[in-house]
């Protein structure tokens, strides 16, 4: 910011100088008598303008610094502890980076931990953050049910906790939940399949298999429910058939959202139900890490030649490449950069002693959609007030507008999008 303003002021000076030099030049050629004095005056004016501009720039700089200092003051040396689940699932790297950037930008100290998808590690990480006397905790849980004890310690220390992206269950230590509308994520996947197959008009039947996420992650069941319910009526009337018979969340779940686990389960499904030439039309996968495994299984173990509709979520790099190459059909993108902005404003509000509610959305004036929901997310101790952002369907057709033009990704020379964070 300081740099931008300084540059603008200096550019202004240069322009003023060149305009004045221009006048001097004209006088030189048209009126040599008074030319010198005009030039001298112009030089003097230029110098004055330069001085004024550089004073302005210094003032601008000083006022920017004051603003930053004020931000520091409002942060008041406060520290924010961020506990992310793992670096091995791509999106959390982006979440961590965006959150860190947002809070540091406002002058907060930030401690960011990753727990290698291990519950014990995450408990230790959070204990460490509490011992470190953080003023606010932002937690994306590895396992939604395993943090009750450690978060009770946070509560004892009066540290507010924001449940980030994944709802943390069985604890009354959570102040707020910030996420995307998880049911809608699944619903968008189901509706995408409905539209691709034109289920309201086509005769079918079509064959579909589901792959869901980690049972330890509260989101996984919600995504599956959203997708399944969008397709249920077509399943009930026989237009959509599930040859494996695996229709329950527990049957289709993937521990730790792990790619190789999703792949080997899908290889089994293909071997048991499709090796006789049965056509697979859809692999509905809850997210990109599972879609990646399923796509690999289809590539190596599926005998059919049709292109299977494959859904996903997140916009992971390898999956976007697969979308470009036609191996995956869509992903549901969640702008985690915006989630970080919402989390910052929520965190700042909590730390200033407010009790944020729907009013925060108006006050913050975000340029993205967000709803305040006090009904949908009950964590077993009561309903948790939630701020929910809007997910977006991304296909080959809108990768450029949704992901590249928005600055989240850049298109590489290899023709594939790469995350900018
Ligand atoms: C997130 C998804 C992500 C999955 C695995 C879920 O809790 O909401 O965006 O794909 O975890 O990382």
mmCIF file of N, CA and C in Angstrom, residues 90-91 94 287-289 312-321 323 328 330-334 392 394 399 403 408-409 417-419:
data_model
loop_
_atom_site.group_PDB
_atom_site.id
_atom_site.type_symbol
_atom_site.label_atom_id
_atom_site.label_comp_id
_atom_site.label_asym_id
_atom_site.label_seq_id
_atom_site.Cartn_x
_atom_site.Cartn_y
_atom_site.Cartn_z
ATOM 1 N N UNK A 90 -4.531 -31.085 -0.354
ATOM 2 C CA UNK A 90 -4.028 -29.817 -0.909
ATOM 3 C C UNK A 90 -4.667 -28.542 -0.362
ATOM 4 N N UNK A 91 -5.982 -28.555 -0.210
ATOM 5 C CA UNK A 91 -6.624 -27.273 0.080
ATOM 6 C C UNK A 91 -6.145 -26.631 1.370
ATOM 7 N N UNK A 94 -3.633 -24.004 1.203
ATOM 8 C CA UNK A 94 -4.167 -22.701 0.786
ATOM 9 C C UNK A 94 -4.866 -22.012 1.948
ATOM 10 N N UNK A 287 -15.193 -35.230 -3.214
ATOM 11 C CA UNK A 287 -14.158 -34.186 -3.324
ATOM 12 C C UNK A 287 -13.072 -34.617 -4.309
ATOM 13 N N UNK A 288 -12.087 -33.753 -4.458
ATOM 14 C CA UNK A 288 -11.055 -34.001 -5.468
ATOM 15 C C UNK A 288 -10.061 -35.091 -5.074
ATOM 16 N N UNK A 289 -9.726 -35.191 -3.776
ATOM 17 C CA UNK A 289 -8.734 -36.227 -3.428
ATOM 18 C C UNK A 289 -9.311 -37.621 -3.679
ATOM 19 N N UNK A 312 -16.247 -33.705 -8.300
ATOM 20 C CA UNK A 312 -15.251 -33.479 -7.247
ATOM 21 C C UNK A 312 -15.548 -32.202 -6.490
ATOM 22 N N UNK A 313 -14.567 -31.771 -5.722
ATOM 23 C CA UNK A 313 -14.710 -30.550 -4.916
ATOM 24 C C UNK A 313 -13.325 -30.060 -4.523
ATOM 25 N N UNK A 314 -13.082 -28.807 -4.623
ATOM 26 C CA UNK A 314 -11.892 -28.088 -4.132
ATOM 27 C C UNK A 314 -11.074 -27.385 -5.209
ATOM 28 N N UNK A 315 -11.003 -27.971 -6.405
ATOM 29 C CA UNK A 315 -10.117 -27.382 -7.403
ATOM 30 C C UNK A 315 -8.664 -27.678 -7.117
ATOM 31 N N UNK A 316 -8.364 -28.924 -6.743
ATOM 32 C CA UNK A 316 -6.959 -29.309 -6.560
ATOM 33 C C UNK A 316 -6.267 -29.304 -7.925
ATOM 34 N N UNK A 317 -4.967 -29.054 -7.867
ATOM 35 C CA UNK A 317 -4.210 -28.863 -9.110
ATOM 36 C C UNK A 317 -4.341 -30.050 -10.073
ATOM 37 N N UNK A 318 -4.144 -31.254 -9.550
ATOM 38 C CA UNK A 318 -4.185 -32.444 -10.419
ATOM 39 C C UNK A 318 -5.582 -32.647 -10.995
ATOM 40 N N UNK A 319 -6.600 -32.289 -10.210
ATOM 41 C CA UNK A 319 -7.969 -32.471 -10.683
ATOM 42 C C UNK A 319 -8.334 -31.446 -11.748
ATOM 43 N N UNK A 320 -7.816 -30.233 -11.596
ATOM 44 C CA UNK A 320 -8.086 -29.227 -12.638
ATOM 45 C C UNK A 320 -7.424 -29.657 -13.937
ATOM 46 N N UNK A 321 -6.246 -30.252 -13.827
ATOM 47 C CA UNK A 321 -5.582 -30.775 -15.030
ATOM 48 C C UNK A 321 -6.448 -31.885 -15.638
ATOM 49 N N UNK A 323 -9.636 -32.109 -15.408
ATOM 50 C CA UNK A 323 -10.817 -31.480 -16.024
ATOM 51 C C UNK A 323 -10.447 -30.962 -17.415
ATOM 52 N N UNK A 328 -11.973 -35.706 -15.579
ATOM 53 C CA UNK A 328 -12.921 -35.377 -14.515
ATOM 54 C C UNK A 328 -13.860 -34.328 -15.107
ATOM 55 N N UNK A 330 -16.286 -32.175 -13.389
ATOM 56 C CA UNK A 330 -16.514 -30.919 -12.665
ATOM 57 C C UNK A 330 -15.856 -30.971 -11.299
ATOM 58 N N UNK A 331 -15.741 -29.791 -10.706
ATOM 59 C CA UNK A 331 -15.368 -29.728 -9.298
ATOM 60 C C UNK A 331 -16.209 -28.615 -8.683
ATOM 61 N N UNK A 332 -16.460 -28.716 -7.391
ATOM 62 C CA UNK A 332 -17.144 -27.607 -6.720
ATOM 63 C C UNK A 332 -16.047 -26.780 -6.048
ATOM 64 N N UNK A 333 -15.950 -25.534 -6.472
ATOM 65 C CA UNK A 333 -14.875 -24.695 -5.945
ATOM 66 C C UNK A 333 -15.375 -23.869 -4.767
ATOM 67 N N UNK A 334 -14.547 -23.845 -3.732
ATOM 68 C CA UNK A 334 -14.872 -23.034 -2.562
ATOM 69 C C UNK A 334 -13.728 -22.027 -2.403
ATOM 70 N N UNK A 392 -19.175 -22.861 -5.813
ATOM 71 C CA UNK A 392 -19.392 -22.615 -7.253
ATOM 72 C C UNK A 392 -19.031 -23.861 -8.063
ATOM 73 N N UNK A 394 -17.395 -25.625 -11.089
ATOM 74 C CA UNK A 394 -16.368 -25.317 -12.094
ATOM 75 C C UNK A 394 -16.238 -26.486 -13.066
ATOM 76 N N UNK A 399 -13.369 -22.576 -16.141
ATOM 77 C CA UNK A 399 -12.131 -22.533 -15.335
ATOM 78 C C UNK A 399 -11.483 -21.158 -15.460
ATOM 79 N N UNK A 403 -11.650 -19.257 -12.016
ATOM 80 C CA UNK A 403 -10.431 -19.510 -11.247
ATOM 81 C C UNK A 403 -9.227 -18.670 -11.670
ATOM 82 N N UNK A 408 -7.156 -16.656 -8.406
ATOM 83 C CA UNK A 408 -6.848 -17.783 -7.511
ATOM 84 C C UNK A 408 -5.817 -18.728 -8.141
ATOM 85 N N UNK A 409 -5.853 -18.808 -9.455
ATOM 86 C CA UNK A 409 -4.931 -19.683 -10.195
ATOM 87 C C UNK A 409 -4.343 -18.876 -11.346
ATOM 88 N N UNK A 417 -4.086 -24.924 -15.069
ATOM 89 C CA UNK A 417 -4.082 -23.897 -14.028
ATOM 90 C C UNK A 417 -3.263 -24.326 -12.817
ATOM 91 N N UNK A 418 -2.524 -23.375 -12.258
ATOM 92 C CA UNK A 418 -1.724 -23.645 -11.053
ATOM 93 C C UNK A 418 -2.126 -22.640 -9.988
ATOM 94 N N UNK A 419 -2.311 -23.100 -8.746
ATOM 95 C CA UNK A 419 -2.751 -22.178 -7.695
ATOM 96 C C UNK A 419 -1.730 -21.075 -7.452
#
